[in-house]
C-alpha cells in the first residue's frame, strides 16, 4: 500500500471526492460517479497494470515525510509531487497546487483507527445555502459582514469524537413539601407538610459524543448535536476523499468527565421528575450514582467549517454534516442594536401611554405616562437583547437526554417518610381586610334572594300543626 492514498477517476484521472448526497465517489471534472467498490477495483486494476510493465519509473522518496525523530512532518502529493507541511495528526488533506485529495493511512494505524464513521450527507452546496439562511433575518448583523464573507470557502472535515455508552443506577434523596392554604378575615395561612422522599432508577445511555480534538471548540461541537449514529459505517478511507480529517489528541480518559457530568445531570432530572409528581415543591438533598458496563468508541463525525475575519476578530461557524444544524456567533452592530432598542421602546411606550389615557377617563396623568415610558424602555431593552441572543447559537450541553434509551428506564425505590409540619401565618393588609369585610354582607344578602325565587319549604309551616295532625292520625 502506498504511504498516501488518493482515488482517481477511471475516466479522466482527476481526483474523486465522496458525495454525501449520492453515497458515491464523484469526479468534479467529468461528472462520472462510482461506488466505493468500483473505485477501489479500478485502483487495484491500475496497480496490476503498472506492475506488469518493466517500464514504470518508481521513486524511492516516501510519500510521507518524517523528521529525524521519525515523526510525520509533511507529505508528498502523489499527483504532482509537491511537498506540504503536515503533522502526525493529519489524516486527510488536499494538495493546494493540484487539488488532489490525499488520505494518510498511517494516521489511522493501530489505536488511531476509528471504530466507525458517520459519512457526510449534506454536500457543499447545501451547506453554503444553510449558512446563508443562518445569516438571514438577523437584524443586528452588520451588512459589511455578509458582503465580505466568503461562504464558498467552507471546508468539510471529519472531526474525531469519543462516543461514550454506559449503564447508570443509583438513588437520590429529596425534601418534598405538600402545601395547603386557607384564610380568614385577618390572616392568610399556609400549612407545609415536609417529607423525606427517596427515589432510585436504572437507565442506559448510548453514544454520548465528546469532542476529541483540541483544535475544535468543545461548546461549538456540542451545539451541533445530535448525530444519528445508527447511520454510521465501518471505517473506509474512501469516505475521507475530498475532505480534511484529523485524528484525536484528547485521550478518552480526559474526555470521560464531560460525559459523566451529562449522565449524572440527566439521571438526576429523571428522578426529580418522579418525585415532583407527588409534591408541590422539592429540593435535592443528596445522591449516589454509579455507572457500569462502560464502552468507549472512536468515531469520525462530519462537520462543515468556516472561519472569517471581521474588524480584526475571527468568527467561526460549524455545521453538522449529517443534519445541517448550524452553530456560530455573529458580530453585533452596536448602532443597529441601539436603533432596535429605541424602536421597541417607542412603540411600547406609545401604546401603554394611550391605554393610560383611555382608561384614565381621557385625562392626562403625568405619573401614569411616566410609568408607561419606563415600562416601554424595559420592553425595548428586552426585545433588543432577544435579537442579540439570536446572534449566538453556541451553547454547552449539560444533559444527555438525546442519548438516553427511554425503554431502558426502570424506576426502583419509591420511599416517602413524614418529617414535620410547619404553618405560616401572614397578616392581611388593611385593604385586603376591608375587601373581606365587604364580601361577607354581600354573600349574606344573596342567600335570602335565592329562596324567594322558589316556593318556601313546607317544613317552615308544618311544625305548629303537627300535633293535631298526629292526633287525627291516631284516631
PDB file of N, CA and C in Angstrom, residues 306-360:
ATOM      1  N   UNK A 306     -16.281  27.111   8.676  1.00  0.00           N
ATOM      2  CA  UNK A 306     -15.920  28.361   8.006  1.00  0.00           C
ATOM      3  C   UNK A 306     -15.414  29.333   9.061  1.00  0.00           C
ATOM      4  N   UNK A 307     -14.230  29.865   8.841  1.00  0.00           N
ATOM      5  CA  UNK A 307     -13.667  30.889   9.721  1.00  0.00           C
ATOM      6  C   UNK A 307     -13.432  32.141   8.889  1.00  0.00           C
ATOM      7  N   UNK A 308     -13.855  33.278   9.424  1.00  0.00           N
ATOM      8  CA  UNK A 308     -13.709  34.526   8.686  1.00  0.00           C
ATOM      9  C   UNK A 308     -13.357  35.644   9.652  1.00  0.00           C
ATOM     10  N   UNK A 309     -12.611  36.630   9.171  1.00  0.00           N
ATOM     11  CA  UNK A 309     -12.221  37.769   9.989  1.00  0.00           C
ATOM     12  C   UNK A 309     -13.141  38.950   9.707  1.00  0.00           C
ATOM     13  N   UNK A 310     -13.486  39.651  10.792  1.00  0.00           N
ATOM     14  CA  UNK A 310     -14.294  40.860  10.659  1.00  0.00           C
ATOM     15  C   UNK A 310     -13.866  41.837  11.738  1.00  0.00           C
ATOM     16  N   UNK A 311     -13.379  42.999  11.292  1.00  0.00           N
ATOM     17  CA  UNK A 311     -12.906  44.041  12.202  1.00  0.00           C
ATOM     18  C   UNK A 311     -11.873  43.501  13.190  1.00  0.00           C
ATOM     19  N   UNK A 312     -10.954  42.687  12.670  1.00  0.00           N
ATOM     20  CA  UNK A 312      -9.851  42.171  13.462  1.00  0.00           C
ATOM     21  C   UNK A 312     -10.168  40.987  14.347  1.00  0.00           C
ATOM     22  N   UNK A 313     -11.379  40.496  14.307  1.00  0.00           N
ATOM     23  CA  UNK A 313     -11.764  39.367  15.143  1.00  0.00           C
ATOM     24  C   UNK A 313     -12.171  38.189  14.257  1.00  0.00           C
ATOM     25  N   UNK A 314     -11.791  36.965  14.689  1.00  0.00           N
ATOM     26  CA  UNK A 314     -12.102  35.757  13.930  1.00  0.00           C
ATOM     27  C   UNK A 314     -13.453  35.202  14.384  1.00  0.00           C
ATOM     28  N   UNK A 315     -14.327  34.948  13.420  1.00  0.00           N
ATOM     29  CA  UNK A 315     -15.631  34.340  13.690  1.00  0.00           C
ATOM     30  C   UNK A 315     -15.667  32.975  12.995  1.00  0.00           C
ATOM     31  N   UNK A 316     -16.001  31.958  13.765  1.00  0.00           N
ATOM     32  CA  UNK A 316     -16.029  30.596  13.225  1.00  0.00           C
ATOM     33  C   UNK A 316     -17.452  30.059  13.267  1.00  0.00           C
ATOM     34  N   UNK A 317     -17.804  29.313  12.222  1.00  0.00           N
ATOM     35  CA  UNK A 317     -19.118  28.701  12.124  1.00  0.00           C
ATOM     36  C   UNK A 317     -18.961  27.224  11.794  1.00  0.00           C
ATOM     37  N   UNK A 318     -19.785  26.427  12.411  1.00  0.00           N
ATOM     38  CA  UNK A 318     -19.723  24.983  12.187  1.00  0.00           C
ATOM     39  C   UNK A 318     -21.110  24.484  11.827  1.00  0.00           C
ATOM     40  N   UNK A 319     -21.137  23.418  11.047  1.00  0.00           N
ATOM     41  CA  UNK A 319     -22.402  22.821  10.630  1.00  0.00           C
ATOM     42  C   UNK A 319     -22.299  21.310  10.699  1.00  0.00           C
ATOM     43  N   UNK A 320     -23.306  20.698  11.251  1.00  0.00           N
ATOM     44  CA  UNK A 320     -23.397  19.244  11.284  1.00  0.00           C
ATOM     45  C   UNK A 320     -23.519  18.737   9.851  1.00  0.00           C
ATOM     46  N   UNK A 321     -22.521  17.971   9.402  1.00  0.00           N
ATOM     47  CA  UNK A 321     -22.508  17.488   8.027  1.00  0.00           C
ATOM     48  C   UNK A 321     -23.516  16.401   7.748  1.00  0.00           C
ATOM     49  N   UNK A 322     -24.242  15.970   8.771  1.00  0.00           N
ATOM     50  CA  UNK A 322     -25.281  14.963   8.587  1.00  0.00           C
ATOM     51  C   UNK A 322     -26.678  15.575   8.615  1.00  0.00           C
ATOM     52  N   UNK A 323     -26.900  16.572   9.504  1.00  0.00           N
ATOM     53  CA  UNK A 323     -28.240  17.146   9.672  1.00  0.00           C
ATOM     54  C   UNK A 323     -28.369  18.575   9.173  1.00  0.00           C
ATOM     55  N   UNK A 324     -27.257  19.303   9.035  1.00  0.00           N
ATOM     56  CA  UNK A 324     -27.328  20.700   8.625  1.00  0.00           C
ATOM     57  C   UNK A 324     -27.490  21.672   9.781  1.00  0.00           C
ATOM     58  N   UNK A 325     -27.435  21.196  11.027  1.00  0.00           N
ATOM     59  CA  UNK A 325     -27.528  22.069  12.198  1.00  0.00           C
ATOM     60  C   UNK A 325     -26.344  23.025  12.227  1.00  0.00           C
ATOM     61  N   UNK A 326     -26.613  24.351  12.394  1.00  0.00           N
ATOM     62  CA  UNK A 326     -25.574  25.376  12.346  1.00  0.00           C
ATOM     63  C   UNK A 326     -25.307  25.919  13.743  1.00  0.00           C
ATOM     64  N   UNK A 327     -24.050  26.145  14.055  1.00  0.00           N
ATOM     65  CA  UNK A 327     -23.654  26.753  15.322  1.00  0.00           C
ATOM     66  C   UNK A 327     -22.615  27.826  15.038  1.00  0.00           C
ATOM     67  N   UNK A 328     -22.812  28.985  15.655  1.00  0.00           N
ATOM     68  CA  UNK A 328     -21.853  30.055  15.442  1.00  0.00           C
ATOM     69  C   UNK A 328     -22.248  31.296  16.210  1.00  0.00           C
ATOM     70  N   UNK A 329     -21.314  32.247  16.261  1.00  0.00           N
ATOM     71  CA  UNK A 329     -21.555  33.515  16.941  1.00  0.00           C
ATOM     72  C   UNK A 329     -21.305  34.635  15.945  1.00  0.00           C
ATOM     73  N   UNK A 330     -22.332  35.440  15.697  1.00  0.00           N
ATOM     74  CA  UNK A 330     -22.257  36.511  14.711  1.00  0.00           C
ATOM     75  C   UNK A 330     -21.916  37.837  15.387  1.00  0.00           C
ATOM     76  N   UNK A 331     -21.247  38.743  14.654  1.00  0.00           N
ATOM     77  CA  UNK A 331     -20.959  40.068  15.214  1.00  0.00           C
ATOM     78  C   UNK A 331     -22.237  40.896  15.352  1.00  0.00           C
ATOM     79  N   UNK A 332     -22.248  41.815  16.313  1.00  0.00           N
ATOM     80  CA  UNK A 332     -23.418  42.654  16.582  1.00  0.00           C
ATOM     81  C   UNK A 332     -23.106  44.100  16.195  1.00  0.00           C
ATOM     82  N   UNK A 333     -23.969  44.675  15.376  1.00  0.00           N
ATOM     83  CA  UNK A 333     -23.849  46.083  15.004  1.00  0.00           C
ATOM     84  C   UNK A 333     -24.403  46.923  16.162  1.00  0.00           C
ATOM     85  N   UNK A 334     -23.529  47.635  16.868  1.00  0.00           N
ATOM     86  CA  UNK A 334     -23.943  48.395  18.048  1.00  0.00           C
ATOM     87  C   UNK A 334     -24.952  49.484  17.694  1.00  0.00           C
ATOM     88  N   UNK A 335     -24.748  50.123  16.552  1.00  0.00           N
ATOM     89  CA  UNK A 335     -25.695  51.151  16.129  1.00  0.00           C
ATOM     90  C   UNK A 335     -27.072  50.577  15.870  1.00  0.00           C
ATOM     91  N   UNK A 336     -27.117  49.411  15.235  1.00  0.00           N
ATOM     92  CA  UNK A 336     -28.399  48.757  14.949  1.00  0.00           C
ATOM     93  C   UNK A 336     -29.054  48.282  16.242  1.00  0.00           C
ATOM     94  N   UNK A 337     -28.232  47.847  17.204  1.00  0.00           N
ATOM     95  CA  UNK A 337     -28.766  47.416  18.498  1.00  0.00           C
ATOM     96  C   UNK A 337     -29.481  48.583  19.182  1.00  0.00           C
ATOM     97  N   UNK A 338     -28.834  49.762  19.197  1.00  0.00           N
ATOM     98  CA  UNK A 338     -29.445  50.942  19.803  1.00  0.00           C
ATOM     99  C   UNK A 338     -30.716  51.341  19.063  1.00  0.00           C
ATOM    100  N   UNK A 339     -30.692  51.223  17.749  1.00  0.00           N
ATOM    101  CA  UNK A 339     -31.861  51.569  16.938  1.00  0.00           C
ATOM    102  C   UNK A 339     -33.040  50.653  17.258  1.00  0.00           C
ATOM    103  N   UNK A 340     -32.784  49.346  17.326  1.00  0.00           N
ATOM    104  CA  UNK A 340     -33.859  48.399  17.609  1.00  0.00           C
ATOM    105  C   UNK A 340     -34.396  48.588  19.028  1.00  0.00           C
ATOM    106  N   UNK A 341     -33.505  48.930  19.968  1.00  0.00           N
ATOM    107  CA  UNK A 341     -33.958  49.207  21.334  1.00  0.00           C
ATOM    108  C   UNK A 341     -34.873  50.421  21.339  1.00  0.00           C
ATOM    109  N   UNK A 342     -34.483  51.472  20.608  1.00  0.00           N
ATOM    110  CA  UNK A 342     -35.289  52.683  20.555  1.00  0.00           C
ATOM    111  C   UNK A 342     -36.638  52.461  19.900  1.00  0.00           C
ATOM    112  N   UNK A 343     -36.654  51.698  18.801  1.00  0.00           N
ATOM    113  CA  UNK A 343     -37.918  51.431  18.108  1.00  0.00           C
ATOM    114  C   UNK A 343     -38.866  50.650  19.014  1.00  0.00           C
ATOM    115  N   UNK A 344     -38.340  49.602  19.642  1.00  0.00           N
ATOM    116  CA  UNK A 344     -39.188  48.790  20.532  1.00  0.00           C
ATOM    117  C   UNK A 344     -39.701  49.591  21.709  1.00  0.00           C
ATOM    118  N   UNK A 345     -38.833  50.429  22.295  1.00  0.00           N
ATOM    119  CA  UNK A 345     -39.234  51.231  23.448  1.00  0.00           C
ATOM    120  C   UNK A 345     -40.281  52.265  23.058  1.00  0.00           C
ATOM    121  N   UNK A 346     -40.096  52.913  21.898  1.00  0.00           N
ATOM    122  CA  UNK A 346     -41.033  53.945  21.462  1.00  0.00           C
ATOM    123  C   UNK A 346     -42.420  53.363  21.196  1.00  0.00           C
ATOM    124  N   UNK A 347     -42.474  52.263  20.478  1.00  0.00           N
ATOM    125  CA  UNK A 347     -43.767  51.652  20.166  1.00  0.00           C
ATOM    126  C   UNK A 347     -44.485  51.210  21.436  1.00  0.00           C
ATOM    127  N   UNK A 348     -43.758  50.554  22.334  1.00  0.00           N
ATOM    128  CA  UNK A 348     -44.366  50.080  23.572  1.00  0.00           C
ATOM    129  C   UNK A 348     -44.830  51.243  24.439  1.00  0.00           C
ATOM    130  N   UNK A 349     -44.013  52.315  24.530  1.00  0.00           N
ATOM    131  CA  UNK A 349     -44.374  53.458  25.358  1.00  0.00           C
ATOM    132  C   UNK A 349     -45.614  54.162  24.827  1.00  0.00           C
ATOM    133  N   UNK A 350     -45.723  54.320  23.507  1.00  0.00           N
ATOM    134  CA  UNK A 350     -46.899  54.968  22.908  1.00  0.00           C
ATOM    135  C   UNK A 350     -48.167  54.169  23.186  1.00  0.00           C
ATOM    136  N   UNK A 351     -48.092  52.848  23.009  1.00  0.00           N
ATOM    137  CA  UNK A 351     -49.264  52.004  23.241  1.00  0.00           C
ATOM    138  C   UNK A 351     -49.684  52.057  24.707  1.00  0.00           C
ATOM    139  N   UNK A 352     -48.725  51.957  25.622  1.00  0.00           N
ATOM    140  CA  UNK A 352     -49.049  51.976  27.055  1.00  0.00           C
ATOM    141  C   UNK A 352     -49.579  53.339  27.490  1.00  0.00           C
ATOM    142  N   UNK A 353     -48.980  54.435  26.973  1.00  0.00           N
ATOM    143  CA  UNK A 353     -49.463  55.771  27.314  1.00  0.00           C
ATOM    144  C   UNK A 353     -50.888  55.988  26.809  1.00  0.00           C
ATOM    145  N   UNK A 354     -51.179  55.459  25.628  1.00  0.00           N
ATOM    146  CA  UNK A 354     -52.542  55.573  25.092  1.00  0.00           C
ATOM    147  C   UNK A 354     -53.538  54.819  25.965  1.00  0.00           C
ATOM    148  N   UNK A 355     -53.148  53.650  26.454  1.00  0.00           N
ATOM    149  CA  UNK A 355     -54.029  52.892  27.342  1.00  0.00           C
ATOM    150  C   UNK A 355     -54.280  53.640  28.651  1.00  0.00           C
ATOM    151  N   UNK A 356     -53.204  54.261  29.198  1.00  0.00           N
ATOM    152  CA  UNK A 356     -53.356  55.044  30.418  1.00  0.00           C
ATOM    153  C   UNK A 356     -54.318  56.210  30.186  1.00  0.00           C
ATOM    154  N   UNK A 357     -54.217  56.861  29.043  1.00  0.00           N
ATOM    155  CA  UNK A 357     -55.074  57.991  28.708  1.00  0.00           C
ATOM    156  C   UNK A 357     -56.538  57.554  28.582  1.00  0.00           C
ATOM    157  N   UNK A 358     -56.767  56.430  27.903  1.00  0.00           N
ATOM    158  CA  UNK A 358     -58.141  55.961  27.686  1.00  0.00           C
ATOM    159  C   UNK A 358     -58.762  55.439  28.978  1.00  0.00           C
ATOM    160  N   UNK A 359     -58.008  54.649  29.714  1.00  0.00           N
ATOM    161  CA  UNK A 359     -58.541  54.086  30.954  1.00  0.00           C
ATOM    162  C   UNK A 359     -58.653  55.127  32.057  1.00  0.00           C
ATOM    163  N   UNK A 360     -57.926  56.227  31.919  1.00  0.00           N
ATOM    164  CA  UNK A 360     -57.984  57.286  32.925  1.00  0.00           C
ATOM    165  C   UNK A 360     -59.006  58.357  32.616  1.00  0.00           C
TER     166      UNK A 360
END
